[in-house]
Short mmCIF file of C-alpha atoms in Angstrom, two decimals:
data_model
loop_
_atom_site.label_atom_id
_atom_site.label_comp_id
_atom_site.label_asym_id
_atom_site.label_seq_id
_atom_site.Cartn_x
_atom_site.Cartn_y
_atom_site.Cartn_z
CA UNK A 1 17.60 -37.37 49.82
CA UNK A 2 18.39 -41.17 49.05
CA UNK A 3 21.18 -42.90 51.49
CA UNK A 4 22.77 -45.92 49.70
CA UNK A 5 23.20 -48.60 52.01
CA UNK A 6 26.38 -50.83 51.76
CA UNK A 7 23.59 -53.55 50.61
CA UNK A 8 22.46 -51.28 47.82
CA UNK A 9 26.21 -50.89 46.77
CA UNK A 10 27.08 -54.50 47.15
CA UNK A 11 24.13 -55.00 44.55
CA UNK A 12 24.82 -52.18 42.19
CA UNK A 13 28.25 -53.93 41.83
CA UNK A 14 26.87 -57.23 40.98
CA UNK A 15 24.13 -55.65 38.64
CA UNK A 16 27.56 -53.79 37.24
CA UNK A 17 29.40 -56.77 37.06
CA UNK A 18 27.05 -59.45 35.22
CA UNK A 19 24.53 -56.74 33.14
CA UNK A 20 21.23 -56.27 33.75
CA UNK A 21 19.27 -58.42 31.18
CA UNK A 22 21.05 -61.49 33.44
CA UNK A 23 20.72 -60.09 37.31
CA UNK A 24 17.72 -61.48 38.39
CA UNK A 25 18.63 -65.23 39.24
CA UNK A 26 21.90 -64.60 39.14
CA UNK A 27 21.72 -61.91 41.99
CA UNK A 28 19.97 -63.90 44.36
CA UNK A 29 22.80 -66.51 43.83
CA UNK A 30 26.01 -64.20 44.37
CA UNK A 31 24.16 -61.95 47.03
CA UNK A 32 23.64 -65.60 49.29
CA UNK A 33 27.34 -66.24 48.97
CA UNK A 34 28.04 -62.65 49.94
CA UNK A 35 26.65 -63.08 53.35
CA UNK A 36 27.38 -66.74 53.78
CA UNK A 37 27.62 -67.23 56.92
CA UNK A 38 29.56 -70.33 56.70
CA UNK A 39 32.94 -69.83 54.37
CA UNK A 40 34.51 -72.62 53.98
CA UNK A 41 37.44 -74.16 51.75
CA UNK A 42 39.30 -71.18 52.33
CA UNK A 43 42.62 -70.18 50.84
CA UNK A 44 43.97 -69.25 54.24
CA UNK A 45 42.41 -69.92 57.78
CA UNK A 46 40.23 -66.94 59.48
CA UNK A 47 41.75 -65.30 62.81
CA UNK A 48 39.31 -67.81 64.83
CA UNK A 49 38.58 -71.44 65.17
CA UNK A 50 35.10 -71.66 64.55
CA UNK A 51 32.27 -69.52 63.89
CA UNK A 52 29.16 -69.34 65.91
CA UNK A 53 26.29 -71.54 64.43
CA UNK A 54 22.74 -69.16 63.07
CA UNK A 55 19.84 -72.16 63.41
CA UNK A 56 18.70 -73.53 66.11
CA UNK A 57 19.06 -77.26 66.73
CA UNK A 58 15.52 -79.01 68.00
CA UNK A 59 13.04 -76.77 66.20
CA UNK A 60 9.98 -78.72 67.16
CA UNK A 61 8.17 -79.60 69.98
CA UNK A 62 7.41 -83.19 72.31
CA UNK A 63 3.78 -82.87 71.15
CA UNK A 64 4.97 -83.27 67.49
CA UNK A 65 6.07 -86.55 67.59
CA UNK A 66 7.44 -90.02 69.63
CA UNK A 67 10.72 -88.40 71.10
CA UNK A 68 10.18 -87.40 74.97
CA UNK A 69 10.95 -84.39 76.39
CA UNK A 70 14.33 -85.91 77.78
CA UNK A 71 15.48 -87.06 73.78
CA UNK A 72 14.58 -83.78 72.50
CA UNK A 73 16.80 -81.90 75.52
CA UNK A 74 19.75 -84.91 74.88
CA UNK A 75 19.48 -83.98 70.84
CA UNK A 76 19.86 -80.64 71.62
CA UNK A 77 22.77 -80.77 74.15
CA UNK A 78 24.77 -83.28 72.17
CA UNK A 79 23.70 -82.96 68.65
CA UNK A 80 22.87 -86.76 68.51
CA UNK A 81 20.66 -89.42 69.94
CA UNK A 82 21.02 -93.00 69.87
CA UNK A 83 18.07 -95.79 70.63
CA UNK A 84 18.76 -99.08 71.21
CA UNK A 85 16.44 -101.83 69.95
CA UNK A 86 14.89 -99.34 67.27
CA UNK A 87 14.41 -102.45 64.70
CA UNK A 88 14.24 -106.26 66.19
CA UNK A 89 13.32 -109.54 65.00
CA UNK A 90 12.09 -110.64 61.33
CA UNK A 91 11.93 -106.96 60.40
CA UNK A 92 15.97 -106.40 61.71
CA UNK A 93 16.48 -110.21 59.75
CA UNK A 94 14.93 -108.85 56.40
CA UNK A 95 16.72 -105.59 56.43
CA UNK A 96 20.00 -107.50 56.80
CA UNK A 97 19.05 -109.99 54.12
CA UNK A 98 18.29 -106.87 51.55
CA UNK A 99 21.84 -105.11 52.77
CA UNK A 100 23.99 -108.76 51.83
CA UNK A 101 21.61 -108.89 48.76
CA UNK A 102 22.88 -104.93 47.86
CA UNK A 103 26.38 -105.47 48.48
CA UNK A 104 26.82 -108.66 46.53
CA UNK A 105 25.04 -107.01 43.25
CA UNK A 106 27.25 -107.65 40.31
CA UNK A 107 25.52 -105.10 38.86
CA UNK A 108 26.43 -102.29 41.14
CA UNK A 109 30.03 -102.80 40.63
CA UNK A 110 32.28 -100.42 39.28
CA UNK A 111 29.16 -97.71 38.84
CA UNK A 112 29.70 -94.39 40.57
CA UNK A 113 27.17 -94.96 42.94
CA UNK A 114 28.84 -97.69 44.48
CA UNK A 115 32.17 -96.83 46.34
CA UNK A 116 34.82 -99.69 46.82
CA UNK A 117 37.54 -99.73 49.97
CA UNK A 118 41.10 -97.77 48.52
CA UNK A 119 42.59 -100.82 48.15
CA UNK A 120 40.55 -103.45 47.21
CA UNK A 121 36.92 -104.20 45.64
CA UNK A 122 35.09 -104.00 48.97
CA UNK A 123 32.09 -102.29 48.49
CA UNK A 124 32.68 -99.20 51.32
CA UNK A 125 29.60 -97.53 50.09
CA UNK A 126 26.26 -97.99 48.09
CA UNK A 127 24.29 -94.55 47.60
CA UNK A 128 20.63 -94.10 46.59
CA UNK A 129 19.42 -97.50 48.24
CA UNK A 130 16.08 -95.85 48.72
CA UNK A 131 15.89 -95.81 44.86
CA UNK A 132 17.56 -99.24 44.58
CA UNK A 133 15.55 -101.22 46.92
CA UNK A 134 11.74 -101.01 47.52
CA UNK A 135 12.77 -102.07 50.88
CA UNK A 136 14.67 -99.22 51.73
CA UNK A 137 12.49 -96.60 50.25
CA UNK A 138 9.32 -98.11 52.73
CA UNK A 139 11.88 -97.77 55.76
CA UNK A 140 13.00 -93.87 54.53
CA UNK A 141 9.15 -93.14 54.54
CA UNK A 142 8.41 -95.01 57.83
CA UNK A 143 6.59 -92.85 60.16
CA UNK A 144 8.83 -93.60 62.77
CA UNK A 145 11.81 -92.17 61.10
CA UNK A 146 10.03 -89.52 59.42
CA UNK A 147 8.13 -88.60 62.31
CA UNK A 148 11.55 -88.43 64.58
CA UNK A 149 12.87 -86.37 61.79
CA UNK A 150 9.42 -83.88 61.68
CA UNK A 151 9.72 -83.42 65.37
CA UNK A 152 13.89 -82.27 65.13
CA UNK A 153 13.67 -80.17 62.19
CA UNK A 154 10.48 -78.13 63.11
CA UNK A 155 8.67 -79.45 59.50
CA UNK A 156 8.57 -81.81 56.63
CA UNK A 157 11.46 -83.02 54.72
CA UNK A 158 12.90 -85.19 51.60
CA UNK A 159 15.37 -87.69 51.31
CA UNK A 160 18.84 -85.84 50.48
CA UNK A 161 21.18 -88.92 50.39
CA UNK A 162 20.42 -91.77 51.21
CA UNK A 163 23.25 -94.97 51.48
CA UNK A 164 24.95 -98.00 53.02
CA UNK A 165 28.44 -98.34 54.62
CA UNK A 166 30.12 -101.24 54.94
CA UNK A 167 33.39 -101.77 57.14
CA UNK A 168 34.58 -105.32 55.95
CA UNK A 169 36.05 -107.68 58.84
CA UNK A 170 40.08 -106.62 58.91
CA UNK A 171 39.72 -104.31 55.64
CA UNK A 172 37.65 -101.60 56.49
CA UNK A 173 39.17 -98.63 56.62
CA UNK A 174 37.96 -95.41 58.89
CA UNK A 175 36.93 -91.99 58.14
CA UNK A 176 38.22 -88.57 59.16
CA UNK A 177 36.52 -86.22 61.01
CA UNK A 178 34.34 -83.87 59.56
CA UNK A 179 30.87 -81.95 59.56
CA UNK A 180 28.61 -83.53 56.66
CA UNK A 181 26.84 -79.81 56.45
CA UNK A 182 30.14 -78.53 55.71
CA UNK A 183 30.65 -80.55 52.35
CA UNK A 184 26.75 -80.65 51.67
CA UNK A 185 27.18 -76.40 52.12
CA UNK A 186 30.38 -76.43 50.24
CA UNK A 187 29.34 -79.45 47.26
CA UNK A 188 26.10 -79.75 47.03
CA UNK A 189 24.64 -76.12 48.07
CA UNK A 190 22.36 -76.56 51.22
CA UNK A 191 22.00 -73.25 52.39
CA UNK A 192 21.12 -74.14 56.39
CA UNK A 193 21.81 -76.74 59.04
CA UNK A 194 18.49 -77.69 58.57
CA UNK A 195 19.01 -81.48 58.17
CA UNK A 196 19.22 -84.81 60.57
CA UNK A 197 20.92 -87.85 59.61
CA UNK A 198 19.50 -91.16 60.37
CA UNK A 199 21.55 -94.08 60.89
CA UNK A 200 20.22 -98.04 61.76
CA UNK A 201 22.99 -100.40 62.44
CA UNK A 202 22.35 -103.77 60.72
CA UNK A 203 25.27 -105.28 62.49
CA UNK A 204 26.45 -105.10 65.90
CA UNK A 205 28.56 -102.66 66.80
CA UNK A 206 31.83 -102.84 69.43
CA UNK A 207 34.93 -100.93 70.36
CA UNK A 208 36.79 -103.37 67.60
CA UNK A 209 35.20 -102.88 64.57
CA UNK A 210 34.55 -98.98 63.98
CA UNK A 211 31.71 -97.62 65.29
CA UNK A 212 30.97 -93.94 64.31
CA UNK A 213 32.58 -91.93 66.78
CA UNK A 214 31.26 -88.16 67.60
CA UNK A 215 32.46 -84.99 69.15
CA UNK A 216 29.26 -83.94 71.86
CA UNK A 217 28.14 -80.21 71.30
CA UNK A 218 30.16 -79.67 68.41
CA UNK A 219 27.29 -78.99 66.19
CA UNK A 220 27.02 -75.42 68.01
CA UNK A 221 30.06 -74.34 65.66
CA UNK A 222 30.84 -74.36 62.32
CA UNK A 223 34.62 -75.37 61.98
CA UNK A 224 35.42 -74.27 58.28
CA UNK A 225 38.10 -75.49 56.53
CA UNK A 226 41.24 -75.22 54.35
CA UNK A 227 42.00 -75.53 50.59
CA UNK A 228 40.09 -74.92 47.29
CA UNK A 229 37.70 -77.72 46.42
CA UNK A 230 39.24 -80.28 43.03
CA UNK A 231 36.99 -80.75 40.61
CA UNK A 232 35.40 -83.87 40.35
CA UNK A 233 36.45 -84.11 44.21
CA UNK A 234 33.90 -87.08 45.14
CA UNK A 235 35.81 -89.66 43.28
CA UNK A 236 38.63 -89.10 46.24
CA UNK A 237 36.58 -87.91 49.38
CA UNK A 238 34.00 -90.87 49.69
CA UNK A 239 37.61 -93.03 49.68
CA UNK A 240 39.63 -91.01 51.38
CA UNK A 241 38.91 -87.05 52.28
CA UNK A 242 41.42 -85.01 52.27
CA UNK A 243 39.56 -81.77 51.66
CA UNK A 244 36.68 -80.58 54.06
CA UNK A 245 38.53 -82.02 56.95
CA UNK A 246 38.73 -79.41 59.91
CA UNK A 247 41.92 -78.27 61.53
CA UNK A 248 43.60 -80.24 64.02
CA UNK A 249 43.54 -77.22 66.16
CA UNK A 250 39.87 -77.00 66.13
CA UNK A 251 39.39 -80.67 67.12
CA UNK A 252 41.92 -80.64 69.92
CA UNK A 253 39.96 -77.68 71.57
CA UNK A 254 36.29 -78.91 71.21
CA UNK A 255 37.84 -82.58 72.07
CA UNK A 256 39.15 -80.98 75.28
CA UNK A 257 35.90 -79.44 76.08
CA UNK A 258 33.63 -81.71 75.18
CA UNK A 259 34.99 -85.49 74.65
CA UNK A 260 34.12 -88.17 71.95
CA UNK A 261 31.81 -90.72 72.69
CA UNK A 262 31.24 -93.56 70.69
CA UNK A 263 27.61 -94.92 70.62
CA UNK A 264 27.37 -99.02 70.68
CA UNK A 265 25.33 -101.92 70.67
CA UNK A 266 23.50 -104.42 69.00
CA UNK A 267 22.00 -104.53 65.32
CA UNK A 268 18.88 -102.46 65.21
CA UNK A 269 19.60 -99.53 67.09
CA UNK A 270 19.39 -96.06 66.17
CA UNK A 271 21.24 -93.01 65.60
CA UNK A 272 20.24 -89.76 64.98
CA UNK A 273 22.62 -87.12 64.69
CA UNK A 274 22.71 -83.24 63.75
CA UNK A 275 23.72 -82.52 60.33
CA UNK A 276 26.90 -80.34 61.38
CA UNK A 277 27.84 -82.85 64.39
CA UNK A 278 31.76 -83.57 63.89
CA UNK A 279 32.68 -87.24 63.81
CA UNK A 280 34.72 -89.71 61.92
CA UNK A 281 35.66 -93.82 62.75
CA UNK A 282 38.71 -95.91 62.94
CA UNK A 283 39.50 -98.79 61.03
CA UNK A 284 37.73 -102.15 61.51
CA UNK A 285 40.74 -104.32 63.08
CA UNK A 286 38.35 -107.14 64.48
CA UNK A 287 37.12 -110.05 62.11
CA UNK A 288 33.39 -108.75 62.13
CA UNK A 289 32.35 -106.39 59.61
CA UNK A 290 29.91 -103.15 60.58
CA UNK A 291 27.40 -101.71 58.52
CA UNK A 292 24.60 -99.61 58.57
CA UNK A 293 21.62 -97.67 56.04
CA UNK A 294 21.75 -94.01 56.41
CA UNK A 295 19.18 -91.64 55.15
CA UNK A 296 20.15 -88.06 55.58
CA UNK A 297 16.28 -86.31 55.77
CA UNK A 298 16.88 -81.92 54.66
CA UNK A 299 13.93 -79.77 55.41
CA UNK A 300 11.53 -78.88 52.21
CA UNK A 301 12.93 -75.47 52.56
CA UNK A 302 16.24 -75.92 52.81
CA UNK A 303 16.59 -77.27 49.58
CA UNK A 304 20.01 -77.38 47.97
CA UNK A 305 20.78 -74.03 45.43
CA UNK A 306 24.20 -73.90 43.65
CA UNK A 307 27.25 -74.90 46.12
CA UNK A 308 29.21 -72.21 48.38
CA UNK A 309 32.40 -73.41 47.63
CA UNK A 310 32.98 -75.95 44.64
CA UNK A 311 33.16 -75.27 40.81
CA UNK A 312 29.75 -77.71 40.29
CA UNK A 313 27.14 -79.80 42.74
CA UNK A 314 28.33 -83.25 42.92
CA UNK A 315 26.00 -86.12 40.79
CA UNK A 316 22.71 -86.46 42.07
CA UNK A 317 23.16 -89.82 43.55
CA UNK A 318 24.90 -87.93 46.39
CA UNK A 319 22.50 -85.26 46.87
CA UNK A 320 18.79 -85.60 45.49
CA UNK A 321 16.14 -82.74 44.56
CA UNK A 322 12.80 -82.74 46.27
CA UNK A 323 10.49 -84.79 44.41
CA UNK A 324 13.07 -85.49 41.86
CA UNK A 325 13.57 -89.46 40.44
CA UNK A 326 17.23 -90.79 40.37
CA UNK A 327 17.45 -94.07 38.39
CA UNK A 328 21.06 -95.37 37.84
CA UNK A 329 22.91 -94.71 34.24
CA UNK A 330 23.14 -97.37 31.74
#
């Protein structure tokens, strides 16, 4: 006698549902968002806060790479790490030189890679500087980065997104909390909080002028979130997000537990944070602007597959394909 599983029912209804001559790719696809384990943009919230996180966080070891036993443990525990004096001297200098050179770019203006402040033409934003600037693509593929990256995420990895933020002096406007794995699951389709984010400041950065603030141990749990993804919704969120944004609730209770802290210092440090680490950042309200290049690094097998919760990925400027060339339009 044959027992049919729930599992084998599940997929009879999907074979059922989009014919046979179709199933094969298009099984795999609906079966993964069957047992999601992190629904999101959700039409009404679940009957808890946050739900329990499947990966682990540090996946390889101190003899993999130049993070001590101690950074590994701090990763872990906090879901970030930052290192002061990571870049210095002519090599800090040039960086900064290409990031003024980037931003002032007539020719970046007004393209969808390049994101202005909501109410002016600020650049807030420049994505896919690792294609843009030979610069940047040597520092993505410095062993020092990727070797950090190798030793976090237990193996090799590409170059998901890659950008710069700029917080103009007195302009710059802040961003909201949120988990970048929840819009990467939701937008772009990464199955698994199997990515690390890697952020050098290339100016100093205070208490005045915005500096990236982050909730400690909040990448343990996935916070998901309210309301059906717009289409097109990029063109809003990388101004102002309104969608993907966790509940107040949910902050107030992992706030209470587990603070903010708000890592500062001089140009040339760096951070390295979890993909599903919560934070956000004021406004700059001091004269001195704060920026920084940011390469978000996804393990090789963890690549991105049709999104969890959007009608279509977003353009690949915001989330690249292993091994796949971006080159801007036009």
């Amino acid at each position: 006698m044959t027992v049919q599983t729930s599992s084998d029912r599940k997929l009879k209804q999907v074979t059922d549902y989009i014919g046979a001559d179709t199933m094969t790719a298009q099984v795999d696809s609906v079966l993964d968002r069957m047992r999601d384990p992190y629904p999101t943009r959700l039409a009404k919230p679940l009957d808890t806060l946050w739900l329990e996180r499947q990966e682990g966080v540090v996946r390889g070891s101190v003899d993999e790479g130049p993070l001590s036993q101690a950074q590994l443990d701090e990763f872990e525990r906090k879901g970030f790490l930052f290192e002061p004096g990571f870049i210095s001297g002519e090599e800090l200098d040039e960086l900064r030189r290409q990031l003024s050179e980037l931003l002032n770019c007539d020719d970046f203006r007004g393209r969808d890679f390049s994101i202005t402040e909501p109410d002016s033409q600020e650049i807030r934003s420049l994505f896919a500087v690792h294609y843009l600037s030979e610069r940047f693509a040597t520092l993505a593929s410095d062993e020092r980065l990727v070797g950090r990256v190798r030793q976090i995420l237990g193996g090799d990895a590409y170059v998901h997104q890659s950008r710069i933020n700029y917080k103009p002096g007195f302009e710059g406007k802040g961003f909201s909390w949120h988990s970048d794995f929840e819009t990467w699951h939701a937008e772009d389709g990464m199955p698994a909080m199997h990515a690390v984010s890697a952020s050098i400041v290339l100016t100093d950065n205070h208490e005045f002028n915005g500096p990236l603030m982050l909730i400690p141990g909040s990448h343990r749990v996935f916070v998901p979130c309210l309301g059906e993804t717009p289409g097109d919704h990029h063109r809003q969120s990388l101004k102002r997000q309104e969608f993907g944004v966790p509940g107040r609730e949910a902050l107030r209770e992992l706030v209470t537990r587990h603070g903010i802290e708000a890592p500062k210092g001089a140009a040339g440090g760096l951070l390295l944070f979890d993909c599903n680490t919560l934070h956000g950042s004021n406004a700059n309200m001091s004269p001195d602007p704060r920026s920084n290049v940011f390469f978000v690094y996804n393990r090789g097998d963890n690549a991105c597959v049709e999104p969890f919760a959007a009608r279509r990925r977003r353009p690949n400027f915001l989330a690249h394909s292993p091994d796949e060339p971006w080159a801007p339009e036009g």
